[in-house]
PDB file of C-alpha atoms in Angstrom:
ATOM      1  CA  MET A   1     -23.082 -45.586  95.361  1.00 58.00           C
ATOM      2  CA  THR A   2     -21.799 -42.731  93.868  1.00 68.00           C
ATOM      3  CA  VAL A   3     -22.079 -39.640  94.780  1.00 90.00           C
ATOM      4  CA  TYR A   4     -23.341 -37.817  91.916  1.00 96.00           C
ATOM      5  CA  ALA A   5     -26.674 -38.313  91.122  1.00 97.00           C
ATOM      6  CA  LEU A   6     -26.150 -36.398  87.842  1.00 97.00           C
ATOM      7  CA  GLU A   7     -22.867 -37.056  85.730  1.00 97.00           C
ATOM      8  CA  THR A   8     -22.182 -36.172  81.744  1.00 97.00           C
ATOM      9  CA  SER A   9     -19.461 -37.134  80.294  1.00 97.00           C
ATOM     10  CA  GLY A  10     -18.292 -35.613  76.416  1.00 97.00           C
ATOM     11  CA  LEU A  11     -21.486 -34.483  76.266  1.00 98.00           C
ATOM     12  CA  THR A  12     -21.282 -33.582  72.523  1.00 97.00           C
ATOM     13  CA  LYS A  13     -24.366 -32.496  70.470  1.00 97.00           C
ATOM     14  CA  GLU A  14     -24.223 -31.499  66.653  1.00 96.00           C
ATOM     15  CA  PHE A  15     -26.945 -29.727  64.286  1.00 94.00           C
ATOM     16  CA  ALA A  16     -26.039 -29.887  60.108  1.00 91.00           C
ATOM     17  CA  GLY A  17     -22.430 -29.757  61.399  1.00 85.00           C
ATOM     18  CA  PHE A  18     -23.499 -26.978  64.386  1.00 93.00           C
ATOM     19  CA  THR A  19     -22.044 -28.340  67.783  1.00 95.00           C
ATOM     20  CA  ALA A  20     -24.456 -26.999  70.360  1.00 96.00           C
ATOM     21  CA  VAL A  21     -23.159 -28.944  73.401  1.00 97.00           C
ATOM     22  CA  SER A  22     -19.302 -30.309  72.648  1.00 97.00           C
ATOM     23  CA  ASP A  23     -16.854 -32.158  75.160  1.00 97.00           C
ATOM     24  CA  VAL A  24     -18.816 -31.340  78.412  1.00 97.00           C
ATOM     25  CA  ARG A  25     -18.288 -33.027  81.648  1.00 97.00           C
ATOM     26  CA  LEU A  26     -21.114 -32.486  84.357  1.00 96.00           C
ATOM     27  CA  ARG A  27     -21.459 -34.108  87.612  1.00 97.00           C
ATOM     28  CA  VAL A  28     -23.497 -32.927  90.370  1.00 97.00           C
ATOM     29  CA  ARG A  29     -23.282 -33.782  93.708  1.00 96.00           C
ATOM     30  CA  ARG A  30     -26.757 -36.263  95.142  1.00 96.00           C
ATOM     31  CA  ASN A  31     -28.494 -33.156  97.594  1.00 96.00           C
ATOM     32  CA  THR A  32     -26.858 -29.910  96.655  1.00 97.00           C
ATOM     33  CA  ILE A  33     -28.799 -27.596  93.840  1.00 98.00           C
ATOM     34  CA  HIS A  34     -25.950 -26.661  90.546  1.00 98.00           C
ATOM     35  CA  GLY A  35     -26.543 -24.464  88.681  1.00 97.00           C
ATOM     36  CA  LEU A  36     -25.676 -23.861  84.655  1.00 96.00           C
ATOM     37  CA  ILE A  37     -25.635 -20.205  83.458  1.00 95.00           C
ATOM     38  CA  GLY A  38     -23.632 -19.015  80.209  1.00 92.00           C
ATOM     39  CA  PRO A  39     -24.759 -15.615  77.751  1.00 89.00           C
ATOM     40  CA  ASN A  40     -27.252 -16.062  74.852  1.00 87.00           C
ATOM     41  CA  GLY A  41     -27.029 -19.466  72.917  1.00 88.00           C
ATOM     42  CA  ALA A  42     -24.137 -20.701  75.371  1.00 93.00           C
ATOM     43  CA  GLY A  43     -25.274 -24.808  74.635  1.00 94.00           C
ATOM     44  CA  LYS A  44     -27.927 -24.007  78.238  1.00 94.00           C
ATOM     45  CA  SER A  45     -30.934 -25.433  76.460  1.00 90.00           C
ATOM     46  CA  THR A  46     -29.664 -27.555  75.028  1.00 94.00           C
ATOM     47  CA  CYS A  47     -27.811 -29.793  77.591  1.00 95.00           C
ATOM     48  CA  PHE A  48     -30.675 -29.700  79.689  1.00 91.00           C
ATOM     49  CA  ASN A  49     -33.028 -30.306  76.457  1.00 92.00           C
ATOM     50  CA  LEU A  50     -29.880 -34.084  75.779  1.00 96.00           C
ATOM     51  CA  LEU A  51     -29.926 -34.534  79.835  1.00 95.00           C
ATOM     52  CA  THR A  52     -34.135 -34.252  79.936  1.00 90.00           C
ATOM     53  CA  LYS A  53     -33.924 -37.122  76.999  1.00 92.00           C
ATOM     54  CA  PHE A  54     -35.841 -34.260  74.788  1.00 91.00           C
ATOM     55  CA  LEU A  55     -33.104 -34.743  72.727  1.00 95.00           C
ATOM     56  CA  VAL A  56     -30.393 -37.046  71.708  1.00 95.00           C
ATOM     57  CA  PRO A  57     -26.163 -36.915  72.123  1.00 97.00           C
ATOM     58  CA  THR A  58     -24.419 -37.295  69.187  1.00 97.00           C
ATOM     59  CA  ARG A  59     -21.481 -38.122  71.444  1.00 97.00           C
ATOM     60  CA  GLY A  60     -21.166 -38.994  75.055  1.00 98.00           C
ATOM     61  CA  THR A  61     -22.313 -40.764  77.795  1.00 98.00           C
ATOM     62  CA  ILE A  62     -25.644 -39.666  80.962  1.00 98.00           C
ATOM     63  CA  LEU A  63     -24.819 -41.419  84.257  1.00 97.00           C
ATOM     64  CA  TYR A  64     -27.891 -41.349  86.561  1.00 96.00           C
ATOM     65  CA  GLU A  65     -27.174 -42.274  89.966  1.00 94.00           C
ATOM     66  CA  GLY A  66     -24.714 -44.626  88.015  1.00 94.00           C
ATOM     67  CA  GLN A  67     -26.621 -45.769  84.968  1.00 95.00           C
ATOM     68  CA  ASP A  68     -26.839 -45.042  82.065  1.00 97.00           C
ATOM     69  CA  ILE A  69     -29.532 -43.581  80.751  1.00 97.00           C
ATOM     70  CA  THR A  70     -27.452 -41.993  76.934  1.00 96.00           C
ATOM     71  CA  ARG A  71     -30.212 -44.059  75.108  1.00 94.00           C
ATOM     72  CA  ALA A  72     -32.980 -44.019  77.196  1.00 95.00           C
ATOM     73  CA  ARG A  73     -36.603 -42.265  75.942  1.00 94.00           C
ATOM     74  CA  PRO A  74     -37.957 -38.604  78.212  1.00 90.00           C
ATOM     75  CA  ALA A  75     -40.855 -41.441  79.697  1.00 87.00           C
ATOM     76  CA  GLU A  76     -38.222 -43.898  81.658  1.00 92.00           C
ATOM     77  CA  VAL A  77     -35.587 -41.286  83.038  1.00 93.00           C
ATOM     78  CA  ALA A  78     -39.132 -39.448  84.780  1.00 88.00           C
ATOM     79  CA  ARG A  79     -40.317 -42.343  85.883  1.00 89.00           C
ATOM     80  CA  MET A  80     -36.334 -43.080  86.818  1.00 92.00           C
ATOM     81  CA  GLY A  81     -37.108 -39.502  89.229  1.00 93.00           C
ATOM     82  CA  LEU A  82     -35.202 -37.467  86.721  1.00 94.00           C
ATOM     83  CA  VAL A  83     -37.887 -34.548  85.966  1.00 91.00           C
ATOM     84  CA  ARG A  84     -38.146 -31.425  84.227  1.00 87.00           C
ATOM     85  CA  SER A  85     -40.180 -29.230  86.422  1.00 76.00           C
ATOM     86  CA  PHE A  86     -42.504 -26.491  83.914  1.00 58.00           C
ATOM     87  CA  GLN A  87     -42.059 -29.188  80.349  1.00 44.00           C
ATOM     88  CA  ILE A  88     -44.225 -32.351  82.376  1.00 41.00           C
ATOM     89  CA  SER A  89     -46.248 -30.970  85.121  1.00 47.00           C
ATOM     90  CA  ALA A  90     -49.947 -30.935  84.278  1.00 51.00           C
ATOM     91  CA  VAL A  91     -51.447 -27.910  83.967  1.00 80.00           C
ATOM     92  CA  PHE A  92     -54.743 -27.080  82.907  1.00 88.00           C
ATOM     93  CA  PRO A  93     -56.121 -23.700  83.487  1.00 90.00           C
ATOM     94  CA  HIS A  94     -59.581 -24.296  83.903  1.00 92.00           C
ATOM     95  CA  LEU A  95     -59.319 -27.159  87.207  1.00 92.00           C
ATOM     96  CA  THR A  96     -58.671 -25.784  90.366  1.00 94.00           C
ATOM     97  CA  ALA A  97     -55.196 -25.439  91.317  1.00 95.00           C
ATOM     98  CA  LEU A  98     -56.531 -28.782  93.942  1.00 95.00           C
ATOM     99  CA  GLU A  99     -57.628 -30.935  91.166  1.00 91.00           C
ATOM    100  CA  ASN A 100     -54.732 -30.287  89.040  1.00 91.00           C
ATOM    101  CA  VAL A 101     -52.226 -31.203  92.023  1.00 92.00           C
ATOM    102  CA  ARG A 102     -54.197 -34.437  92.087  1.00 90.00           C
ATOM    103  CA  ALA A 103     -54.462 -35.015  88.298  1.00 86.00           C
ATOM    104  CA  ALA A 104     -50.282 -35.415  88.709  1.00 86.00           C
ATOM    105  CA  LEU A 105     -50.446 -37.495  91.316  1.00 88.00           C
ATOM    106  CA  GLN A 106     -53.549 -39.636  89.541  1.00 83.00           C
ATOM    107  CA  ARG A 107     -51.077 -40.179  86.952  1.00 72.00           C
ATOM    108  CA  LYS A 108     -48.087 -40.500  88.481  1.00 64.00           C
ATOM    109  CA  ARG A 109     -50.139 -44.083  90.233  1.00 63.00           C
ATOM    110  CA  GLY A 110     -50.886 -44.677  87.148  1.00 57.00           C
ATOM    111  CA  GLU A 111     -54.299 -43.576  86.523  1.00 53.00           C
ATOM    112  CA  SER A 112     -55.792 -41.792  83.430  1.00 53.00           C
ATOM    113  CA  PHE A 113     -57.028 -38.081  84.295  1.00 52.00           C
ATOM    114  CA  ASP A 114     -61.213 -39.505  83.651  1.00 56.00           C
ATOM    115  CA  PHE A 115     -63.428 -36.474  84.182  1.00 51.00           C
ATOM    116  CA  TRP A 116     -66.458 -38.300  84.321  1.00 47.00           C
ATOM    117  CA  ARG A 117     -65.080 -40.021  87.698  1.00 54.00           C
ATOM    118  CA  SER A 118     -66.933 -40.540  90.636  1.00 53.00           C
ATOM    119  CA  ASP A 119     -66.045 -37.900  93.248  1.00 61.00           C
ATOM    120  CA  ARG A 120     -65.328 -40.482  95.469  1.00 64.00           C
ATOM    121  CA  VAL A 121     -62.639 -41.675  93.418  1.00 64.00           C
ATOM    122  CA  LEU A 122     -61.128 -38.596  92.640  1.00 69.00           C
ATOM    123  CA  ARG A 123     -61.449 -37.906  96.603  1.00 77.00           C
ATOM    124  CA  LYS A 124     -58.957 -40.270  97.677  1.00 84.00           C
ATOM    125  CA  TYR A 125     -56.022 -37.784  96.147  1.00 88.00           C
ATOM    126  CA  ASP A 126     -57.645 -35.109  97.816  1.00 91.00           C
ATOM    127  CA  ALA A 127     -55.239 -35.531 101.354  1.00 93.00           C
ATOM    128  CA  ASP A 128     -51.442 -36.099  99.492  1.00 94.00           C
ATOM    129  CA  ALA A 129     -52.487 -32.930  97.707  1.00 95.00           C
ATOM    130  CA  ARG A 130     -53.758 -30.557 100.075  1.00 96.00           C
ATOM    131  CA  ALA A 131     -50.417 -30.931 101.749  1.00 95.00           C
ATOM    132  CA  LEU A 132     -48.244 -30.758  98.458  1.00 95.00           C
ATOM    133  CA  MET A 133     -50.287 -27.292  98.193  1.00 95.00           C
ATOM    134  CA  ASP A 134     -48.588 -26.707 102.248  1.00 94.00           C
ATOM    135  CA  GLU A 135     -45.400 -27.949 100.215  1.00 91.00           C
ATOM    136  CA  VAL A 136     -45.889 -24.785  97.875  1.00 92.00           C
ATOM    137  CA  GLY A 137     -47.402 -22.037 100.091  1.00 92.00           C
ATOM    138  CA  LEU A 138     -50.964 -22.984  98.274  1.00 95.00           C
ATOM    139  CA  ALA A 139     -52.881 -23.210 101.325  1.00 94.00           C
ATOM    140  CA  GLY A 140     -56.245 -21.482 100.811  1.00 95.00           C
ATOM    141  CA  TRP A 141     -55.373 -21.367  96.565  1.00 97.00           C
ATOM    142  CA  GLU A 142     -57.281 -25.609  96.323  1.00 96.00           C
ATOM    143  CA  GLU A 143     -60.663 -23.666  95.191  1.00 96.00           C
ATOM    144  CA  THR A 144     -59.238 -20.947  92.764  1.00 97.00           C
ATOM    145  CA  PRO A 145     -58.903 -22.229  88.524  1.00 96.00           C
ATOM    146  CA  ALA A 146     -55.232 -22.123  87.862  1.00 94.00           C
ATOM    147  CA  GLY A 147     -55.882 -20.025  84.626  1.00 92.00           C
ATOM    148  CA  GLU A 148     -56.813 -17.261  87.635  1.00 94.00           C
ATOM    149  CA  MET A 149     -54.205 -17.192  89.298  1.00 93.00           C
ATOM    150  CA  PRO A 150     -51.100 -15.080  89.680  1.00 92.00           C
ATOM    151  CA  TYR A 151     -47.699 -15.506  87.454  1.00 88.00           C
ATOM    152  CA  GLY A 152     -46.222 -16.131  90.518  1.00 89.00           C
ATOM    153  CA  ARG A 153     -48.624 -19.075  92.482  1.00 92.00           C
ATOM    154  CA  LYS A 154     -49.409 -20.411  88.951  1.00 90.00           C
ATOM    155  CA  ARG A 155     -45.242 -21.054  88.562  1.00 88.00           C
ATOM    156  CA  ALA A 156     -45.188 -22.561  92.274  1.00 91.00           C
ATOM    157  CA  LEU A 157     -48.604 -25.153  91.148  1.00 93.00           C
ATOM    158  CA  GLU A 158     -46.640 -26.141  87.962  1.00 90.00           C
ATOM    159  CA  LEU A 159     -43.805 -27.322  90.776  1.00 90.00           C
ATOM    160  CA  ALA A 160     -46.720 -29.033  93.000  1.00 92.00           C
ATOM    161  CA  THR A 161     -47.383 -30.869  90.235  1.00 90.00           C
ATOM    162  CA  THR A 162     -44.253 -31.805  88.927  1.00 88.00           C
ATOM    163  CA  LEU A 163     -43.329 -32.583  92.931  1.00 90.00           C
ATOM    164  CA  ALA A 164     -46.681 -35.051  92.769  1.00 89.00           C
ATOM    165  CA  LEU A 165     -43.924 -37.550  90.337  1.00 86.00           C
ATOM    166  CA  ASP A 166     -41.625 -37.453  92.999  1.00 88.00           C
ATOM    167  CA  PRO A 167     -38.636 -36.495  91.648  1.00 92.00           C
ATOM    168  CA  LYS A 168     -35.169 -37.617  93.281  1.00 94.00           C
ATOM    169  CA  VAL A 169     -33.415 -34.775  89.977  1.00 96.00           C
ATOM    170  CA  LEU A 170     -35.417 -31.461  89.629  1.00 94.00           C
ATOM    171  CA  LEU A 171     -34.388 -30.238  86.665  1.00 93.00           C
ATOM    172  CA  LEU A 172     -35.063 -26.357  86.530  1.00 93.00           C
ATOM    173  CA  ASP A 173     -35.144 -24.694  83.311  1.00 89.00           C
ATOM    174  CA  GLU A 174     -35.584 -20.641  83.771  1.00 88.00           C
ATOM    175  CA  PRO A 175     -37.813 -20.966  86.539  1.00 88.00           C
ATOM    176  CA  LEU A 176     -37.877 -16.834  87.889  1.00 87.00           C
ATOM    177  CA  ALA A 177     -38.333 -15.818  83.863  1.00 85.00           C
ATOM    178  CA  GLY A 178     -40.927 -12.889  84.085  1.00 83.00           C
ATOM    179  CA  MET A 179     -41.528 -12.513  87.560  1.00 86.00           C
ATOM    180  CA  GLY A 180     -41.527  -8.863  89.196  1.00 88.00           C
ATOM    181  CA  GLN A 181     -39.322  -8.896  92.267  1.00 89.00           C
ATOM    182  CA  GLU A 182     -41.923 -10.152  95.063  1.00 89.00           C
ATOM    183  CA  ASP A 183     -42.955 -13.113  93.077  1.00 90.00           C
ATOM    184  CA  ILE A 184     -38.965 -13.551  92.924  1.00 92.00           C
ATOM    185  CA  GLU A 185     -38.073 -13.975  96.015  1.00 92.00           C
ATOM    186  CA  ARG A 186     -40.926 -16.849  97.024  1.00 90.00           C
ATOM    187  CA  ILE A 187     -40.114 -18.514  94.183  1.00 91.00           C
ATOM    188  CA  ALA A 188     -36.271 -19.108  95.383  1.00 94.00           C
ATOM    189  CA  ALA A 189     -37.215 -18.686  98.653  1.00 94.00           C
ATOM    190  CA  LEU A 190     -39.433 -22.006  97.733  1.00 93.00           C
ATOM    191  CA  ILE A 191     -37.382 -24.127  95.153  1.00 94.00           C
ATOM    192  CA  LYS A 192     -34.819 -23.743  99.068  1.00 95.00           C
ATOM    193  CA  ARG A 193     -37.171 -25.712 100.709  1.00 92.00           C
ATOM    194  CA  VAL A 194     -38.143 -28.450  97.316  1.00 91.00           C
ATOM    195  CA  ALA A 195     -34.414 -29.243  97.479  1.00 94.00           C
ATOM    196  CA  GLN A 196     -33.690 -30.347 100.954  1.00 93.00           C
ATOM    197  CA  GLY A 197     -33.006 -33.868 100.420  1.00 92.00           C
ATOM    198  CA  ARG A 198     -34.082 -34.159  96.720  1.00 95.00           C
ATOM    199  CA  THR A 199     -30.938 -32.668  94.198  1.00 97.00           C
ATOM    200  CA  VAL A 200     -31.874 -30.331  91.593  1.00 97.00           C
ATOM    201  CA  VAL A 201     -29.977 -28.105  88.458  1.00 97.00           C
ATOM    202  CA  MET A 202     -30.545 -25.450  87.090  1.00 95.00           C
ATOM    203  CA  VAL A 203     -30.503 -22.343  84.363  1.00 93.00           C
ATOM    204  CA  GLU A 204     -31.248 -19.291  85.726  1.00 90.00           C
ATOM    205  CA  HIS A 205     -30.637 -15.550  84.830  1.00 88.00           C
ATOM    206  CA  ASN A 206     -31.115 -14.193  87.428  1.00 89.00           C
ATOM    207  CA  LEU A 207     -27.593 -14.273  89.311  1.00 91.00           C
ATOM    208  CA  ASN A 208     -28.854 -12.936  92.594  1.00 91.00           C
ATOM    209  CA  VAL A 209     -30.518 -16.236  93.100  1.00 94.00           C
ATOM    210  CA  VAL A 210     -27.289 -18.048  91.511  1.00 95.00           C
ATOM    211  CA  ALA A 211     -25.175 -16.409  94.237  1.00 95.00           C
ATOM    212  CA  SER A 212     -27.965 -17.582  96.885  1.00 95.00           C
ATOM    213  CA  LEU A 213     -29.402 -20.948  96.093  1.00 97.00           C
ATOM    214  CA  CYS A 214     -25.894 -22.662  94.229  1.00 97.00           C
ATOM    215  CA  GLU A 215     -23.517 -24.179  95.713  1.00 96.00           C
ATOM    216  CA  VAL A 216     -21.852 -25.638  92.526  1.00 97.00           C
ATOM    217  CA  ILE A 217     -22.223 -23.384  89.057  1.00 97.00           C
ATOM    218  CA  THR A 218     -20.815 -24.721  86.115  1.00 97.00           C
ATOM    219  CA  VAL A 219     -20.391 -21.616  83.702  1.00 96.00           C
ATOM    220  CA  LEU A 220     -21.681 -22.964  79.704  1.00 95.00           C
ATOM    221  CA  THR A 221     -19.810 -20.730  76.230  1.00 94.00           C
ATOM    222  CA  ARG A 222     -20.172 -21.657  73.086  1.00 93.00           C
ATOM    223  CA  GLY A 223     -21.236 -25.061  73.825  1.00 95.00           C
ATOM    224  CA  LYS A 224     -18.410 -25.362  76.140  1.00 96.00           C
ATOM    225  CA  VAL A 225     -17.292 -25.763  79.908  1.00 96.00           C
ATOM    226  CA  LEU A 226     -15.574 -22.705  80.774  1.00 95.00           C
ATOM    227  CA  ALA A 227     -15.106 -22.860  84.267  1.00 95.00           C
ATOM    228  CA  GLU A 228     -17.042 -24.178  87.840  1.00 96.00           C
ATOM    229  CA  GLY A 229     -16.684 -23.676  91.286  1.00 96.00           C
ATOM    230  CA  ASP A 230     -19.718 -21.511  93.691  1.00 95.00           C
ATOM    231  CA  TYR A 231     -20.252 -18.434  92.827  1.00 94.00           C
ATOM    232  CA  ALA A 232     -16.992 -16.238  94.802  1.00 94.00           C
ATOM    233  CA  ALA A 233     -14.905 -18.271  92.593  1.00 95.00           C
ATOM    234  CA  VAL A 234     -16.902 -18.181  89.035  1.00 94.00           C
ATOM    235  CA  SER A 235     -18.015 -14.717  89.369  1.00 91.00           C
ATOM    236  CA  SER A 236     -14.039 -13.915  89.264  1.00 92.00           C
ATOM    237  CA  ASP A 237     -12.753 -15.493  86.454  1.00 93.00           C
ATOM    238  CA  PRO A 238     -11.664 -13.527  84.001  1.00 92.00           C
ATOM    239  CA  ALA A 239     -12.092 -15.275  81.888  1.00 92.00           C
ATOM    240  CA  VAL A 240     -15.947 -15.781  82.998  1.00 92.00           C
ATOM    241  CA  GLN A 241     -16.227 -12.503  83.476  1.00 89.00           C
ATOM    242  CA  GLN A 242     -14.997 -11.662  79.306  1.00 88.00           C
ATOM    243  CA  ALA A 243     -17.532 -14.481  78.398  1.00 86.00           C
ATOM    244  CA  TYR A 244     -20.302 -11.672  79.610  1.00 79.00           C
ATOM    245  CA  LEU A 245     -18.667  -8.967  78.990  1.00 59.00           C
ATOM    246  CA  GLY A 246     -19.261  -7.865  82.534  1.00 50.00           C
ATOM    247  CA  GLU A 247     -23.203  -9.626  83.765  1.00 50.00           C
ATOM    248  CA  THR A 248     -21.826 -12.233  86.097  1.00 41.00           C
ATOM    249  CA  GLN A 249     -19.636  -8.885  87.946  1.00 45.00           C
ATOM    250  CA  GLU A 250     -22.485  -8.505  89.541  1.00 47.00           C
ATOM    251  CA  THR A 251     -22.466 -10.159  93.763  1.00 41.00           C
ATOM    252  CA  PRO A 252     -25.141 -10.792  95.604  1.00 38.00           C
ATOM    253  CA  HIS A 253     -25.569  -7.726  96.824  1.00 37.00           C
ATOM    254  CA  GLY A 254     -25.555  -5.266  93.244  1.00 36.00           C
TER     255      GLY A 254
END
């Protein structure tokens, strides 16, 4: 069996003559946290959309656990366990946190979320929903309406609804965007915890977090892979420093 959970070869996406992603080779080892970084306009979001099938590549192949998913649809790969967090999570602001997680569990098991179903039928999901909330540090928030939760706690809830889909590979698109330092530390620790036994690919601009979480980092610029390795290797690469105009000279202590 392949050691790579996710692998691309020659991955290219063109838009009306503009090449957003060009000949990208990405190899994500199973049960690791893999970072995807780069300056604005580097092609990170396009690459993520290709991996999760929201875009179809112009050329190249995408393998998931050795299986070619290049032409698969988003719902197909989600059912296979390749899940993009904060994109397909079910968060309803007027439902409680517990009800949100319960809705995601129902969807995973092929049942629609019907508000008129009997309380007895819905309650069968409560134990699993509470367990997922405990996993993301939301014990005690079960009865809080999602729309009233602080921003960082709401992002944790979104992660809980994603975990309800039982992902094998979890793709996180800027999971710390818009957070204060306290929330950053909490969610970063949460990502590390939920990554146990899972593969995580994350796009993130906070380089201190990338340095502390990611075992391998791929640097994109102008749609191409510029460098790859651990944080020490890529942050000391002169080409990476030039691409970031000094931004990657941050250190975990800087």
